[in-house]
XYZ file of C-alpha atoms in Angstrom:
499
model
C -140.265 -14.746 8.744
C -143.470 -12.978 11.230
C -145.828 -15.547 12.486
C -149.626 -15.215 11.745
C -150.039 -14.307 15.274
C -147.725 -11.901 15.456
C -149.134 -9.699 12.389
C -153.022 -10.377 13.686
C -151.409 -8.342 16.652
C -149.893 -6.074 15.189
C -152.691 -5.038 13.363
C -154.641 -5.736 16.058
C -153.012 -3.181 17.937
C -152.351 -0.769 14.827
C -156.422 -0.443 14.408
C -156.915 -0.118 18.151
C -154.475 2.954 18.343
C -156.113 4.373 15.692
C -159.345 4.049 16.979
C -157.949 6.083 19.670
C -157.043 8.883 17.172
C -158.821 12.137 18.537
C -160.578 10.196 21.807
C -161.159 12.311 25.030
C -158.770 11.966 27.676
C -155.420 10.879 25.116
C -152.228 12.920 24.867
C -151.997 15.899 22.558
C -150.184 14.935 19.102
C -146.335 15.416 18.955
C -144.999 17.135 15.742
C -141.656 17.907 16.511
C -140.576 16.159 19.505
C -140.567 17.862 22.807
C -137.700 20.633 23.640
C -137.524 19.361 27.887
C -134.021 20.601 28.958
C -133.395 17.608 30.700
C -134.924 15.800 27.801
C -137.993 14.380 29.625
C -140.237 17.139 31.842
C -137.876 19.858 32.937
C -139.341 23.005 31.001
C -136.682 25.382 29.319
C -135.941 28.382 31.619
C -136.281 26.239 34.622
C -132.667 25.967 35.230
C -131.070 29.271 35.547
C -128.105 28.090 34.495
C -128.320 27.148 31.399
C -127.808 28.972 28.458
C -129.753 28.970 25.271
C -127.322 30.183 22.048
C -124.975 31.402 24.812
C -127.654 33.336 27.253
C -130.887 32.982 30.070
C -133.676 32.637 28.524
C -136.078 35.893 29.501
C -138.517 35.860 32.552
C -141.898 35.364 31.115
C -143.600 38.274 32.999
C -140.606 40.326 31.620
C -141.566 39.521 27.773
C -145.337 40.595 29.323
C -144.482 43.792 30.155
C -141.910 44.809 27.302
C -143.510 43.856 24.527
C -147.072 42.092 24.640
C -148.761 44.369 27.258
C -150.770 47.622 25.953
C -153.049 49.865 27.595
C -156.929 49.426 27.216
C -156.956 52.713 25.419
C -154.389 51.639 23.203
C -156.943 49.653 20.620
C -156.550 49.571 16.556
C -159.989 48.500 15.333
C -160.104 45.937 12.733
C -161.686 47.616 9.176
C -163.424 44.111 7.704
C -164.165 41.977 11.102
C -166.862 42.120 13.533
C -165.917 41.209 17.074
C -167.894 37.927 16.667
C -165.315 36.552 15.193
C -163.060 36.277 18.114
C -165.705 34.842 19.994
C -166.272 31.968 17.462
C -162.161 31.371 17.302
C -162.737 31.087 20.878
C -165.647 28.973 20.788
C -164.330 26.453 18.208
C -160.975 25.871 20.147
C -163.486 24.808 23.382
C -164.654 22.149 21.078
C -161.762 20.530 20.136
C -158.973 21.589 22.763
C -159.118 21.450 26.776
C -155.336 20.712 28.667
C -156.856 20.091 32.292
C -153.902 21.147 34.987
C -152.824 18.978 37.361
C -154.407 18.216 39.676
C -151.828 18.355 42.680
C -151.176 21.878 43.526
C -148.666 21.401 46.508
C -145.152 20.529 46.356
C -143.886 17.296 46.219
C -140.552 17.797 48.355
C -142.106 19.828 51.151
C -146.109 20.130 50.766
C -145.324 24.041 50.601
C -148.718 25.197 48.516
C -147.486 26.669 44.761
C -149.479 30.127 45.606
C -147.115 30.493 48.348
C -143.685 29.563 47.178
C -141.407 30.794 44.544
C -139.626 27.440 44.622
C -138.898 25.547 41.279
C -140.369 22.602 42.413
C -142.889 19.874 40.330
C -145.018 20.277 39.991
C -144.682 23.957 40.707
C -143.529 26.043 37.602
C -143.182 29.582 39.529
C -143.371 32.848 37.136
C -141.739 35.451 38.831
C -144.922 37.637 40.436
C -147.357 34.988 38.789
C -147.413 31.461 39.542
C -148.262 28.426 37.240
C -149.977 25.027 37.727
C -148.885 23.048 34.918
C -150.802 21.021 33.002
C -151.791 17.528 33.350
C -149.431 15.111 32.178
C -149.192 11.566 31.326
C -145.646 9.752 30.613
C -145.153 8.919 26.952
C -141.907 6.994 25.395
C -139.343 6.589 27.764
C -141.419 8.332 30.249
C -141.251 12.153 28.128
C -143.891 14.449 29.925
C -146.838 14.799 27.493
C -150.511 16.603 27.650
C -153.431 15.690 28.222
C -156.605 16.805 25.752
C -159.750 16.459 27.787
C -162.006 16.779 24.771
C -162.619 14.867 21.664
C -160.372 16.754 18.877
C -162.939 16.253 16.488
C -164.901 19.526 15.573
C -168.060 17.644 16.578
C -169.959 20.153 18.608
C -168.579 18.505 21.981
C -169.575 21.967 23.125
C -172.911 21.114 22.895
C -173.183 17.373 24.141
C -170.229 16.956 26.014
C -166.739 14.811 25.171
C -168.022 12.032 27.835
C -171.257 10.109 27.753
C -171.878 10.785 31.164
C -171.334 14.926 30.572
C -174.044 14.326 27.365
C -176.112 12.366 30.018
C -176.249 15.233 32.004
C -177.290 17.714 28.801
C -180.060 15.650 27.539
C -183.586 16.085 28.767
C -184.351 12.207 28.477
C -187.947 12.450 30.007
C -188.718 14.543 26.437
C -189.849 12.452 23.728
C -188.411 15.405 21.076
C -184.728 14.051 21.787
C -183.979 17.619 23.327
C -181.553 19.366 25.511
C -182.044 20.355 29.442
C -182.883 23.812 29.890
C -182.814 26.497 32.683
C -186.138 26.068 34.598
C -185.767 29.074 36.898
C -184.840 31.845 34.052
C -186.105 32.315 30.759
C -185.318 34.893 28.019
C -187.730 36.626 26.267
C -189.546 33.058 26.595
C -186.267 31.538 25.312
C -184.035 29.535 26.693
C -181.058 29.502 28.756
C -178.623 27.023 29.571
C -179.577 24.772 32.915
C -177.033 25.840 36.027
C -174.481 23.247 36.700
C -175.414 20.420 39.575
C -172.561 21.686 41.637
C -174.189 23.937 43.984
C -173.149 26.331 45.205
C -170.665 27.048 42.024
C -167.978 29.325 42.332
C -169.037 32.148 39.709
C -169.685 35.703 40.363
C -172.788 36.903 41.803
C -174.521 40.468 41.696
C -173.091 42.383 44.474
C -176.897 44.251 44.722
C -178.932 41.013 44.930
C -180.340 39.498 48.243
C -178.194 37.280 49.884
C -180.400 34.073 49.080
C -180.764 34.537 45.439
C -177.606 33.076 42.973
C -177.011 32.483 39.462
C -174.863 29.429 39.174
C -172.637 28.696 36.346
C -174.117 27.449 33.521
C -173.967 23.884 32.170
C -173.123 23.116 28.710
C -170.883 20.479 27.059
C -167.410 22.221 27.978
C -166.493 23.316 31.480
C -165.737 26.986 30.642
C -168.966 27.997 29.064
C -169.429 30.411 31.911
C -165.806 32.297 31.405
C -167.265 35.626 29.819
C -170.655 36.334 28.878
C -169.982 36.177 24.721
C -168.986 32.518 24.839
C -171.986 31.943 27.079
C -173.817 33.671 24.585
C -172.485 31.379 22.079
C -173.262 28.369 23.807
C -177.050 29.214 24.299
C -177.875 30.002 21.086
C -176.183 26.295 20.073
C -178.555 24.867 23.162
C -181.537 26.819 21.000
C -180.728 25.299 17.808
C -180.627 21.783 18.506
C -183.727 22.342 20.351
C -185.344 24.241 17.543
C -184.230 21.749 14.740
C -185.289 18.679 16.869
C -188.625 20.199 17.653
C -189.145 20.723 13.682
C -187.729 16.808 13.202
C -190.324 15.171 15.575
C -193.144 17.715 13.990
C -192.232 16.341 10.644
C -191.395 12.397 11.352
C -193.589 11.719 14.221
C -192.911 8.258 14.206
C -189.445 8.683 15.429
C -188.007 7.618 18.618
C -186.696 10.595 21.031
C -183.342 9.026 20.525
C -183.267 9.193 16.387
C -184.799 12.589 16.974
C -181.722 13.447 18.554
C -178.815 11.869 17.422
C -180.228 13.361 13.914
C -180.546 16.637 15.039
C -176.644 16.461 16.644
C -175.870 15.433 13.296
C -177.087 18.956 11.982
C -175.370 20.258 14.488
C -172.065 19.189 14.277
C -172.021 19.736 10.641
C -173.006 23.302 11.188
C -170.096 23.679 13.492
C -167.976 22.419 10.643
C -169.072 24.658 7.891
C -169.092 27.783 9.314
C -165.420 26.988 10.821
C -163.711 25.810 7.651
C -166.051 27.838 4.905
C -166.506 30.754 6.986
C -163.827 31.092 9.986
C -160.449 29.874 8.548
C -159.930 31.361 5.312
C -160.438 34.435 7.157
C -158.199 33.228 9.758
C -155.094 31.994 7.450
C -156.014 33.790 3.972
C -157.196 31.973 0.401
C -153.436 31.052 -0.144
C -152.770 29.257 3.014
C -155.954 27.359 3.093
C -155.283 26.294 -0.724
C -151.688 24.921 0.033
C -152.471 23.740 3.896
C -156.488 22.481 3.208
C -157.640 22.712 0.113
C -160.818 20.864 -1.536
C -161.920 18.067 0.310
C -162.179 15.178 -1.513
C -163.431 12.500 1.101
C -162.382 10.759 4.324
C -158.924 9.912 4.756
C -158.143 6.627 7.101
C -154.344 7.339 7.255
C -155.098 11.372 8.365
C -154.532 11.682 12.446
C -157.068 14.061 13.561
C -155.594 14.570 17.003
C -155.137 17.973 17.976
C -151.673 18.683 18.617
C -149.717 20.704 21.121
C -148.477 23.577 18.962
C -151.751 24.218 17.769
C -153.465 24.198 20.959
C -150.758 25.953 22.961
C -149.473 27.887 20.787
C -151.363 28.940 17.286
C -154.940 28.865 17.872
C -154.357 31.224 21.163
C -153.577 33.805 18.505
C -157.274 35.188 19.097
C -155.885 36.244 22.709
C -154.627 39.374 20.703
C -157.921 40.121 18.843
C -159.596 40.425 22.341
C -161.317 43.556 23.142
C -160.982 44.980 26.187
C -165.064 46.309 26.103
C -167.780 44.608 26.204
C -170.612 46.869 24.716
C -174.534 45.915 24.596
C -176.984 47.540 22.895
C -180.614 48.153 22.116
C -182.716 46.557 19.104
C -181.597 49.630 17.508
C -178.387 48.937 17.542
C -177.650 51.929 19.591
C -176.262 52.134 22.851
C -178.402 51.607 26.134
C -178.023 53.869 29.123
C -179.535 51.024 31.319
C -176.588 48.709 29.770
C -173.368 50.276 29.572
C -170.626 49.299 28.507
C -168.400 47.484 30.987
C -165.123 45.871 30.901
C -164.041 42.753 29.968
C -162.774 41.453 33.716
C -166.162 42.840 35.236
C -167.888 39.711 32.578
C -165.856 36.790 33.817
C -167.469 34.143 35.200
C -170.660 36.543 35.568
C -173.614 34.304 34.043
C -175.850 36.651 36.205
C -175.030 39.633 33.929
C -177.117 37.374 30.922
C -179.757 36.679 32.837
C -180.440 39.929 34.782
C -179.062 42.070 32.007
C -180.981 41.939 28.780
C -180.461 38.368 27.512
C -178.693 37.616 24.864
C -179.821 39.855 22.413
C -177.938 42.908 23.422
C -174.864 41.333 24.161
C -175.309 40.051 20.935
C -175.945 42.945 18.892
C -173.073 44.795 20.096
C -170.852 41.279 18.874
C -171.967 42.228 15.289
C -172.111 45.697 15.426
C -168.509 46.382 16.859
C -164.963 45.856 15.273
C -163.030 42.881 17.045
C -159.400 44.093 17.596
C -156.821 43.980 15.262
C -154.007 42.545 16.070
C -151.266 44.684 15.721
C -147.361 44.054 16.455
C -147.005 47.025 19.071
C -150.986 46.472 20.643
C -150.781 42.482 21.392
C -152.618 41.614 24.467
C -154.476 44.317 26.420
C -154.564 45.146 30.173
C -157.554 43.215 30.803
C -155.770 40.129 30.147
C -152.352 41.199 31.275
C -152.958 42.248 34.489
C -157.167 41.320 35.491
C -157.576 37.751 34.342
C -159.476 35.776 36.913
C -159.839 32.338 36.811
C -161.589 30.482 39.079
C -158.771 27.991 40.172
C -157.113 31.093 41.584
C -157.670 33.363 44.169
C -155.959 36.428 42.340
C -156.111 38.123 39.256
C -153.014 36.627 36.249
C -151.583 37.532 33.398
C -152.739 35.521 30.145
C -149.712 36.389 28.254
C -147.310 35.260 31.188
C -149.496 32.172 31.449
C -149.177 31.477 27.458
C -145.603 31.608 27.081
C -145.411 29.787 30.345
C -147.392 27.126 29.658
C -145.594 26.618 26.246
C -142.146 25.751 27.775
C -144.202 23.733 30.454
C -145.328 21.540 27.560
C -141.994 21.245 25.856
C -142.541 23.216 22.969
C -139.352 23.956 20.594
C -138.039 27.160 19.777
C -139.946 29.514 17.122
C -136.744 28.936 14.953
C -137.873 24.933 14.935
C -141.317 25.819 13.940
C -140.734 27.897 10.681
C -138.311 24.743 9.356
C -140.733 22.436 10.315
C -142.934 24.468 8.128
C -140.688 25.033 5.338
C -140.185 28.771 6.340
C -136.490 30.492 6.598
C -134.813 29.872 9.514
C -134.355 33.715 11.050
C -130.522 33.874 12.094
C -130.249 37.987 12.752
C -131.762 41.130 13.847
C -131.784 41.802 10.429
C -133.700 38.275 9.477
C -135.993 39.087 11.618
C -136.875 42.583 10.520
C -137.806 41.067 7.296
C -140.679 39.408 9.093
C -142.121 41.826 11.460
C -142.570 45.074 9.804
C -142.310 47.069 13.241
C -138.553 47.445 14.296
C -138.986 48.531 17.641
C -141.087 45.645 18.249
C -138.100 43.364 16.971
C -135.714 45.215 19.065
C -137.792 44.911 21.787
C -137.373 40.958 21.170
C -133.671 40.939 20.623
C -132.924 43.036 23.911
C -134.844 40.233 25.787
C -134.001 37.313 23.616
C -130.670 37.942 22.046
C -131.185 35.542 19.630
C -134.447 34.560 16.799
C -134.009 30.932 17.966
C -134.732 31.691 21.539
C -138.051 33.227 21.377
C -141.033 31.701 22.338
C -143.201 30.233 19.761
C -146.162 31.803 20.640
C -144.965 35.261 21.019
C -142.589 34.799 17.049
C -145.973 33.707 15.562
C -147.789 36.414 17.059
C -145.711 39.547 16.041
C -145.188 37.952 12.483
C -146.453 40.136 9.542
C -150.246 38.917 8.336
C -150.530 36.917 4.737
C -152.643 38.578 1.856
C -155.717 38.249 3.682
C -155.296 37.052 6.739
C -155.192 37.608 10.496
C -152.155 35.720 10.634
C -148.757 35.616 9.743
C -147.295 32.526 7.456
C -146.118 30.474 10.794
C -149.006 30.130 12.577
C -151.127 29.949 9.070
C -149.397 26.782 8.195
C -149.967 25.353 12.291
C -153.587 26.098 11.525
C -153.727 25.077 8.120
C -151.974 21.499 9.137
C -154.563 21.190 12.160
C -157.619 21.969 10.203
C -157.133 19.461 7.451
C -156.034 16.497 10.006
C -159.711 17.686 11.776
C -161.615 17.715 8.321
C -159.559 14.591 6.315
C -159.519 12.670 9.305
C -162.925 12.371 10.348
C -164.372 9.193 9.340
């Protein structure tokens, strides 16, 4: 027999958890439980000693340079996609996926900085000529190591107002009685606007080596922290600034007697949906194909209280960063008709990071944008995975040198305790791959899969990341059938689950 009290608590607690589904600041959703190899935090090829199927697992920056890297030159062009369709992929994941790193980059044994030691120790996570800072973590059951997602899973435009009331604080221009945004007050393009510079002063992005000493271009401001990381997701993020501005303009013009705050909580409602549509009507069949999103998705047919939206960590470490391999390594502007500009040439992709001046002093938006829609996105192909610009001139602005985005991926993956690529395909119904031969059946390229079994030995080794990658596409898609059915899964928890 349970006592009254004792069910009012549990569903006390049972609604309170799920309140909690998809909040800021909770851990990342568990679908397989964690592969640690000392079952709570140690990530797998930490200990050299121990085998996996019989053998080491492979150094990260090894996999890099075998198989993922490719020259800049070295580009198949994608026949039916435009390249701004890599920036929305990477857009949409800022909305609804952030895994901050900790926060303590010195060792804990000796206070030896993680830059300068090649030390295994927390909560360093060395790669050999790279280094990692791993993620955030918060102790789940029986103190496993999980991640933290800093931003509301929900695709709810928290690239636009923030994951935090006091980051949407910070957007909103509450002296305007329109309910809009804060805008740059400095620059203006074409009499539009930008985004305001961030109130950390002086920020830490680029500046133009041929300005005067006294004159910077902060990072920008928007609702996630890495608007300013290349100029095509700034890009994005302004012209989202523009439209809630534009459609809460037109709301006040037409109900006058509405308070700034209905004025903008309606036009964030707009919005958000926006950000919805065009991501599941437009973005992920594309993405997955019509068969995957039939079996995975499907018709909506209303709000589901027992769906968990949270984002989980497969998707966010491992299947959405898919789009690293559609990632050109150009970025090309051009003139209003559509040709290319000698006073903009084209430049390459690490001369754009965290380079917010290159908007502003550079032609706006418009350019930058018109050479988005006018130029192929890269195709992902088996043999031409990640090029150079991300393999070898990544800058971030936590570190002081240039990384390696693939090393980082596949890194961070066994960091966060994610199974074997092997684990992933049962856990979506798919054939477990037991040979060379298995695996040939999947990846159409055999010197890519030999490639993988000189460095992995065995299918159940590799990476998740890197199997999903080099998997043949679906009918229609941009991905093969493991990462279409980590998508799928995610986007209909995201869509079913959002009350």
């Amino acid at each position: 027999i349970i006592s009254w009290p004792q069910i009012k608590y549990d569903l006390t607690l049972a609604f309170t958890l799920r309140l909690l589904w998809g909040a800021s600041n909770t851990a990342l959703a568990r679908w397989l439980p964690p592969a640690y190899e000392d079952g709570l935090s140690q990530p797998r090829g930490w200990d050299p000693s121990i085998r996996y199927n019989g053998v080491q697992l492979p150094l990260v920056r090894e996999v890099t340079r075998k198989i993922i890297h490719v020259s800049n030159e070295a580009v198949t062009e994608d026949n039916l996609y435009s390249d701004i369709i890599m920036v929305w992929g990477q857009y949409i994941d800022h909305d609804i996926a952030f895994t901050p790193q900790s926060t303590s980059r010195i060792t804990f044994l000796n206070g030896m900085e993680c830059q300068m030691t090649c030390e295994k120790q927390n909560p360093c996570f060395p790669i050999k000529v790279r280094f990692l800072i791993p993620s955030r973590e918060i102790p789940g059951s029986k103190n496993i190591k999980q991640q933290i997602n800093g931003l509301t899973s929900f695709l709810d435009a928290s690239t636009v107002y923030g994951s935090t009331h006091a980051t949407e604080n910070k957007l909103r221009n509450l002296t305007s009685k329109e309910g809009l945004l804060r805008v740059n007050v400095k620059y203006y393009d074409n009499h539009r606007e930008y985004l305001p510079f961030t109130d950390r002063i002086p920020s830490p992005c680029a500046q133009d080596s041929n300005s005067s000493e006294g004159e910077r271009i902060e990072c920008f401001m928007a609702g996630d922290s890495r608007s300013s990381e290349v100029t095509s997701l700034a890009a994005m993020h302004t012209l989202w600034l523009r439209e809630h501005n534009r459609l809460a303009r037109a709301l006040k013009n037409i109900n006058g007697h509405w308070s700034a705050e209905t004025v903008y909580q309606e036009a964030r409602k707009i919005v958000g949906a926006l950000h919805q549509i065009i991501t599941l009507r437009d973005y992920i069949p594309k993405i997955i194909g019509p068969d995957a999103f039939n079996l995975y998705i499907g018709l909506y047919t209303g709000y589901d209280p027992t769906m968990n939206p949270t984002v989980s960590n497969i998707f966010s470490t491992a299947a959405f960063r898919f789009g690293h391999a559609t990632i050109q390594p150009i970025v090309r502007r051009l003139n209003a008709q559509y040709l290319d500009d000698p006073e903009l040439p084209n430049l390459y992709l690490h001369e754009v990071f965290f380079s917010p001046w290159r908007l502003i002093k550079e032609g706006g938006l418009d350019p930058l944008l018109r050479g988005l829609l006018a130029h192929s996105a890269k195709l992902q192909v088996q043999d031409q995975l990640l090029n150079e610009e991300l393999t070898e001139k990544l800058f971030v602005l936590s570190n002081n040198g240039s990384l390696d985005l693939a090393s980082l991926n596949l890194q961070r993956g066994r960091d966060h305790g994610l199974p074997g690529y092997n684990d992933w395909r049962e856990f979506c119904g798919l054939p477990k791959l037991e040979t060379h031969t298995d695996l040939n059946t999947i990846i159409s390229n055999h010197n890519v899969t030999a490639k993988i079994m000189e460095l992995y030995h065995n299918p159940s080794n590799i990476d998740v990341w890197l199997g999903g990658l080099v998997e043949d596409f679906l009918p229609g898609a941009r991905t093969g059938p493991l990462f279409a059915c980590i998508i799928g899964k995610q986007m209909k928890a995201l869509r079913d689950g959002d009350r």
